[in-house]
Short mmCIF file of C-alpha atoms in Angstrom, two decimals:
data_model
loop_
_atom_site.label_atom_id
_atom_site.label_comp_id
_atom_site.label_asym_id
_atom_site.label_seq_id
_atom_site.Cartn_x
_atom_site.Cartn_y
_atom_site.Cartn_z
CA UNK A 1 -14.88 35.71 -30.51
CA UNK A 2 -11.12 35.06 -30.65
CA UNK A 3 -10.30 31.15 -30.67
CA UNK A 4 -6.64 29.77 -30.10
CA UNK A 5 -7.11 25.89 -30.20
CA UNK A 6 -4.49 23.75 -29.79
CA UNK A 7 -1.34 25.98 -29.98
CA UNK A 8 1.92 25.33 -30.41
CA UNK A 9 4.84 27.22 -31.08
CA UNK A 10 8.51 27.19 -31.33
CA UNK A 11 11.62 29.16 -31.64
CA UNK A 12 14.80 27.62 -32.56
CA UNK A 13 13.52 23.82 -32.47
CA UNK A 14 12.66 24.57 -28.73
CA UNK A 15 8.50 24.33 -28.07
CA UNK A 16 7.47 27.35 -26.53
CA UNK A 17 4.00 27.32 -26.26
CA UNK A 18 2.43 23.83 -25.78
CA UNK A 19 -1.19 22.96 -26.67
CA UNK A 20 -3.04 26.42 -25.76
CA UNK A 21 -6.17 26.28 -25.78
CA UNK A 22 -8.36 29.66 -24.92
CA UNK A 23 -11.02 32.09 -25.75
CA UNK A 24 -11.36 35.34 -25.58
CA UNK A 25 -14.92 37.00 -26.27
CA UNK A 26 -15.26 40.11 -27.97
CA UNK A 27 -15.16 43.63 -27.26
CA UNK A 28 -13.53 42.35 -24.15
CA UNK A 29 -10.25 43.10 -23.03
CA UNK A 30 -7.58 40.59 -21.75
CA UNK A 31 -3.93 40.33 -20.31
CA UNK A 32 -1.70 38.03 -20.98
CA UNK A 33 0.99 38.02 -17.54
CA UNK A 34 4.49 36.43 -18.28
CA UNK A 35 7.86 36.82 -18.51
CA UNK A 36 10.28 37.31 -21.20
CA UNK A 37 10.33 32.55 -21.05
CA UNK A 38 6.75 32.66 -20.69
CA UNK A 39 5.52 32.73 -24.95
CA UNK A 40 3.48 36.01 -24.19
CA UNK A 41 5.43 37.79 -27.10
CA UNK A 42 5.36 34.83 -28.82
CA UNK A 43 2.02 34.06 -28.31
CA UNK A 44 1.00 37.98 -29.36
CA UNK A 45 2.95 38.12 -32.17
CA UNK A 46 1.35 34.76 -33.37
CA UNK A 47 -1.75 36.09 -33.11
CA UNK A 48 -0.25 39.68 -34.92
CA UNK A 49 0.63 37.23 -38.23
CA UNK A 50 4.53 38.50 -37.95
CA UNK A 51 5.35 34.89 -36.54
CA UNK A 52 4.54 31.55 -37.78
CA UNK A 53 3.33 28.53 -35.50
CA UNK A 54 3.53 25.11 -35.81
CA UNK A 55 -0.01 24.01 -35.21
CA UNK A 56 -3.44 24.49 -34.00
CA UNK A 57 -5.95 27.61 -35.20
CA UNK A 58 -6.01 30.50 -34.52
CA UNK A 59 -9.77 31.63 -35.48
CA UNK A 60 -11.64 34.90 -35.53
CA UNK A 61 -15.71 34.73 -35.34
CA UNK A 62 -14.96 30.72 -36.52
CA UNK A 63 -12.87 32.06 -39.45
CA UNK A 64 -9.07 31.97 -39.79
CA UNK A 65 -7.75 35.00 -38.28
CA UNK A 66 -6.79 37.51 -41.10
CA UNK A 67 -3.55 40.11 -40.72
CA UNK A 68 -6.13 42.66 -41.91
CA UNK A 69 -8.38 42.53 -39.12
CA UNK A 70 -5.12 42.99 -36.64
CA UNK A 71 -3.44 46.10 -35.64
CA UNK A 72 0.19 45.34 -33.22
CA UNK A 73 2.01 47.32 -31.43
CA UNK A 74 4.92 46.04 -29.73
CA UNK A 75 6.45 48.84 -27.58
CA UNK A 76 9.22 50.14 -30.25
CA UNK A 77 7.28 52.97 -31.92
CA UNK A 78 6.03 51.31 -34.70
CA UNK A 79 2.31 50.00 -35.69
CA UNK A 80 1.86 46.76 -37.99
CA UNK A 81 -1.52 45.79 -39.72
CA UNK A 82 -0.55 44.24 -42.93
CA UNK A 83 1.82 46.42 -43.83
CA UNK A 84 3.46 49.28 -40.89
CA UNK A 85 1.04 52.06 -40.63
CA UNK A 86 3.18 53.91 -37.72
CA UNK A 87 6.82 54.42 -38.30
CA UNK A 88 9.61 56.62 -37.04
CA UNK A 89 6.31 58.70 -35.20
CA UNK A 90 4.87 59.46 -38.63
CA UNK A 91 1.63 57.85 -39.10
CA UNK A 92 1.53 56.78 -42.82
CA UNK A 93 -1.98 57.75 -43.42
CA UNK A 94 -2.15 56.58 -47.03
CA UNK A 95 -2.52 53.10 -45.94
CA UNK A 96 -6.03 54.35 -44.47
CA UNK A 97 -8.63 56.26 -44.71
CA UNK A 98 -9.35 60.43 -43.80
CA UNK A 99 -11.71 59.14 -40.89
CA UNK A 100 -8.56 57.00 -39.89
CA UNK A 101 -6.74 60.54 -40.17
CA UNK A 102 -9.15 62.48 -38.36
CA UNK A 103 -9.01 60.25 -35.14
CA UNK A 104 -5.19 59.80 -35.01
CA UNK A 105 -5.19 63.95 -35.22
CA UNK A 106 -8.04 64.44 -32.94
CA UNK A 107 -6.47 62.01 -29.99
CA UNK A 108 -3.37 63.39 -30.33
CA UNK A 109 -4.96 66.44 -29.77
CA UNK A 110 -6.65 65.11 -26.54
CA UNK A 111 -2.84 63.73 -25.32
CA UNK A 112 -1.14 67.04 -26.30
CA UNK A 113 1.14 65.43 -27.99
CA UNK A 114 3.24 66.98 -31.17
CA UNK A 115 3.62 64.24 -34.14
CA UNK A 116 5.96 66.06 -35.77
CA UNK A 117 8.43 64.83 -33.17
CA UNK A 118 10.98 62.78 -33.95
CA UNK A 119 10.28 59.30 -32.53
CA UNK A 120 14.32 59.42 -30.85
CA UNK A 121 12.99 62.66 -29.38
CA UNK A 122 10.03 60.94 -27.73
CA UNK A 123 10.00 59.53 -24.17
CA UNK A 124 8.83 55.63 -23.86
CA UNK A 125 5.81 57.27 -22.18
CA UNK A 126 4.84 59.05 -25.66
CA UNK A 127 6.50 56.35 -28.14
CA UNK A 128 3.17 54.36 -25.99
CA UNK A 129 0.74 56.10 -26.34
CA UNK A 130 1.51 57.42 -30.04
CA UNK A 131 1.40 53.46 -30.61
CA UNK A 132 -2.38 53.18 -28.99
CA UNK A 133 -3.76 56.24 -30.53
CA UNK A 134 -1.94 55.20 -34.39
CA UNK A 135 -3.70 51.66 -33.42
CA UNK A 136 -7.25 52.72 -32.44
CA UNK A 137 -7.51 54.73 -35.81
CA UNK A 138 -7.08 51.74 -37.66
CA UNK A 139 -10.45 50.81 -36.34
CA UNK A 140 -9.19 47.55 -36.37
CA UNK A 141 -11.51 44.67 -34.90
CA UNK A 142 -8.96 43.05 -32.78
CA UNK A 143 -5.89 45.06 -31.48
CA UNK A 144 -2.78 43.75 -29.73
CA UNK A 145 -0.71 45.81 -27.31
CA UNK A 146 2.50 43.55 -26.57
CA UNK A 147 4.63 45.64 -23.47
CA UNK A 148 2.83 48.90 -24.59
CA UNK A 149 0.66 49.76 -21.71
CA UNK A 150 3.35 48.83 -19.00
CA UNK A 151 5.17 52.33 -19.79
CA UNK A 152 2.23 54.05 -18.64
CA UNK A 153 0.47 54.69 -15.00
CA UNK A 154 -3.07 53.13 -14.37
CA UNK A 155 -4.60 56.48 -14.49
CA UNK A 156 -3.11 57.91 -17.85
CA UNK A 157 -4.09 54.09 -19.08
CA UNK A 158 -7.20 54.46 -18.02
CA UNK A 159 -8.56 57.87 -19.67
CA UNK A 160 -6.12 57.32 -22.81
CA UNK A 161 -8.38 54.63 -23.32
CA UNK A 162 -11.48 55.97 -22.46
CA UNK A 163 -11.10 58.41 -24.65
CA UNK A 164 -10.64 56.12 -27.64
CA UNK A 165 -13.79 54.53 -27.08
CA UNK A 166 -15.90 57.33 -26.63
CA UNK A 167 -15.28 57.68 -31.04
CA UNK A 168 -17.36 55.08 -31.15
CA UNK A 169 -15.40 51.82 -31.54
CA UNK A 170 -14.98 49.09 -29.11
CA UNK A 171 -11.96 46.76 -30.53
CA UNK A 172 -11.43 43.33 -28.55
CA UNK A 173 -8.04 44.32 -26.71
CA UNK A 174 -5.19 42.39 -25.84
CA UNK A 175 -2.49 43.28 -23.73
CA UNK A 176 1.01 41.41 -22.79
CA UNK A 177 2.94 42.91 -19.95
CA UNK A 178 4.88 41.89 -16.61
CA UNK A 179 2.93 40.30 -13.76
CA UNK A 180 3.47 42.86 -11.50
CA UNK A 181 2.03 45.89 -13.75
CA UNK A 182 -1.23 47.48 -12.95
CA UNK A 183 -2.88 47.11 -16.04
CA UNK A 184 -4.42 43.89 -13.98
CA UNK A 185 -7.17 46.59 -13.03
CA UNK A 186 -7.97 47.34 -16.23
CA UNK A 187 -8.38 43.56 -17.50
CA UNK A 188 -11.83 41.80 -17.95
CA UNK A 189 -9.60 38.44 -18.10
CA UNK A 190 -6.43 37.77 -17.21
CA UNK A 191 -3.88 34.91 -18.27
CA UNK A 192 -0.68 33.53 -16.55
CA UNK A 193 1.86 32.62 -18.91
CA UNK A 194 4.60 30.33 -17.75
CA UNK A 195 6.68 28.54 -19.92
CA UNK A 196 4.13 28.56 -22.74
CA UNK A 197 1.47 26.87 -20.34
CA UNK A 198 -1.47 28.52 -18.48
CA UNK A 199 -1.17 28.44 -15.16
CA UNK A 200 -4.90 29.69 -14.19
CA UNK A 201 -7.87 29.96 -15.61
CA UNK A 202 -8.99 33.40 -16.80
CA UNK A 203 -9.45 35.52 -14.04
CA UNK A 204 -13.18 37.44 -13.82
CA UNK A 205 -12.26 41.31 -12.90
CA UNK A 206 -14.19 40.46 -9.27
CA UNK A 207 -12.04 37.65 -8.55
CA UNK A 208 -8.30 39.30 -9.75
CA UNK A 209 -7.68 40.85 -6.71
CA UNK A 210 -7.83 37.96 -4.72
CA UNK A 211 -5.96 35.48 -7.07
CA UNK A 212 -3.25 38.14 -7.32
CA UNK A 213 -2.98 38.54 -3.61
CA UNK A 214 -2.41 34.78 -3.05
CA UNK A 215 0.23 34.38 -6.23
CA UNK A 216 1.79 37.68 -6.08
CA UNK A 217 1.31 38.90 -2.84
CA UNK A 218 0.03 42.03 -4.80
CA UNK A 219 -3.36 43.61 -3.28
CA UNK A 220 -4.92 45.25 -6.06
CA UNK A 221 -7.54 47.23 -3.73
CA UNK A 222 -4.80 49.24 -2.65
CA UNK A 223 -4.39 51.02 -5.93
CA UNK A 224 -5.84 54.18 -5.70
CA UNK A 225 -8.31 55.45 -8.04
CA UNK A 226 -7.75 58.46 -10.67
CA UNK A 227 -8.12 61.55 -8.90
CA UNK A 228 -8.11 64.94 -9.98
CA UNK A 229 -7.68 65.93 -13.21
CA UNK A 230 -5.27 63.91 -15.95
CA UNK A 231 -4.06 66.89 -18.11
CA UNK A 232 -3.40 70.27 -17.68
CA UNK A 233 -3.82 73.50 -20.20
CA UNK A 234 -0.16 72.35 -21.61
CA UNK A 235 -0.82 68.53 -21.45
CA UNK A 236 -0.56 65.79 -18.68
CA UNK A 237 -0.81 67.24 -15.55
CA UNK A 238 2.68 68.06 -14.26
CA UNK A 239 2.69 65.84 -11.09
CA UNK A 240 2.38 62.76 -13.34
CA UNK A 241 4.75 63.22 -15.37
CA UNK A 242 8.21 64.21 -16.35
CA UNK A 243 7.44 65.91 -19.60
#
C-alpha cells in the first residue's frame, strides 16, 4: 500500500499542497484530476523523488518510499527511475536487465512502433506510449504516469495496457491528467485536486459516473466501448489514428 500522510509542499515559498492525507492500495490504479494550480504534478513528482517536500511521509508497504521502486514518466519522452532509463526514444537498457529488454522489444512489437525513431520524429501519441511500454519493463512496483495517458483515446489506453499486464506484472498505477479526460473509466479511484486540497473522497469505479455527472456535467456511460479491432497488419487501425 502507498501512504501519503500529512503532505505538504511548496514551490517558491507558496504552499501548494496542504496536509494530504491518502491511500492508495496496491495493484490498484488511481487518477489524480487537476489542473495545472491544482499540485497534481507536484504531488506526482513528489511521489517520483525528482521534487522535495516539506513534510509528512510518503510510505511504501509502511517503509519510506524508495526512488528505486518508482518508474515516472511525465509526458516529454523521457523515463526516470533513479537514474533516466528512456531518453531521446532510446531505451538505455544497461540500466536493466535482458528480461527488461525483452519486454520493451516485445511491446513495441505489439504497438508497431519503430524505436529507432527519433523522439522529434515521433507524434505525442507515440512519445506516450514509448513512455508506458519503457516504464512497464522496468517492472517497477509502483509506476507514475503524470499527463501521459491524456494523449491517447480510451480504447488504445485500454489494450496498451492490457497488454502489459498480460507479461505477468501488475504495478500499482498512478495517473495525473485533466478532469475532463477519459482515463476516468479506466480508474479504480479517482482524486480531485484543487489547489493542493482534495475535494472528494476517492471515487469507487461504480460510483464515478455519477459523481462526474453532478461536478462535470460529464456522463461517463456515454463513452462507447472498444469495438472492432485496435491495430491493423501495419499498426493501429487507420480510423484511429493519424499515423
Amino acid at each position: 500500500m502507498l501512504k501519503i500522510a500529512h503532505l505538504m509542499v511548496k514551490r517558491h515559498h507558496k504552499t501548494i499542497i496542504h496536509d494530504l492525507n491518502v491511500e492508495i492500495p496496491p495493484a490498484s490504479c488511481t487518477l489524480f484530476c487537476g489542473d495545472d494550480t491544482s499540485g497534481v504534478k507536484e504531488l506526482l513528482a513528489c511521489l517520483a523523488g525528482i521534487q522535495e517536500y516539506q513534510s509528512g511521509q510518503i510510505l511504501w508497504e509502511e517503509q519510506p518510499l524508495q526512488k528505486m521502486d518508482v518508474a515516472y514518466a511525465s509526458g516529454n519522452g523521457s523515463v526516470f527511475i533513479e537514474q533516466t532509463i528512456l531518453a531521446y526514444g532510446k531505451f538505455l537498457a544497461q540500466f536493466y536487465s535482458a528480461f527488461s529488454l525483452t519486454i520493451y522489444q516485445q511491446l513495441l512489437h505489439t504497438c508497431h512502433l519503430d524505436a529507432a525513431k527519433r523522439i522529434y520524429r515521433l507524434q505525442r501519441e507515440e512519445r506516450a506510449i514509448l513512455e508506458i511500454i519503457a516504464a512497464y519493463a522496468t517492472q517497477c512496483p509502483l509506476m507514475i504516469f503524470d499527463d501521459v495517458v491524456s494523449s491517447l483515446s480510451l480504447k488504445k489506453w485500454q489494450f496498451l495496457w492490457q497488454e502489459c499486464l498480460t507479461l505477468g506484472h501488475v504495478p500499482t498505477l498512478l495517473l495525473g491528467c485533466k478532469e475532463e479526460h477519459e482515463a476516468k473509466a479506466m480508474a479504480d479511484n479517482i482524486f480531485y485536486l484543487q489547489d493542493g486540497q482534495l475535494l472528494v473522497q476517492p471515487l469507487a469505479k461504480e460510483t464515478m459516473t455519477e459523481e462526474m455527472a453532478k461536478h462535470e456535467d460529464i456522463q461517463e456511460k456515454n463513452i462507447q466501448e472498444p469495438s472492432g479491432r485496435l491495430f491493423d497488419e501495419k499498426g493501429w487501425d487507420d480510423d484511429e489514428t493519424d499515423w
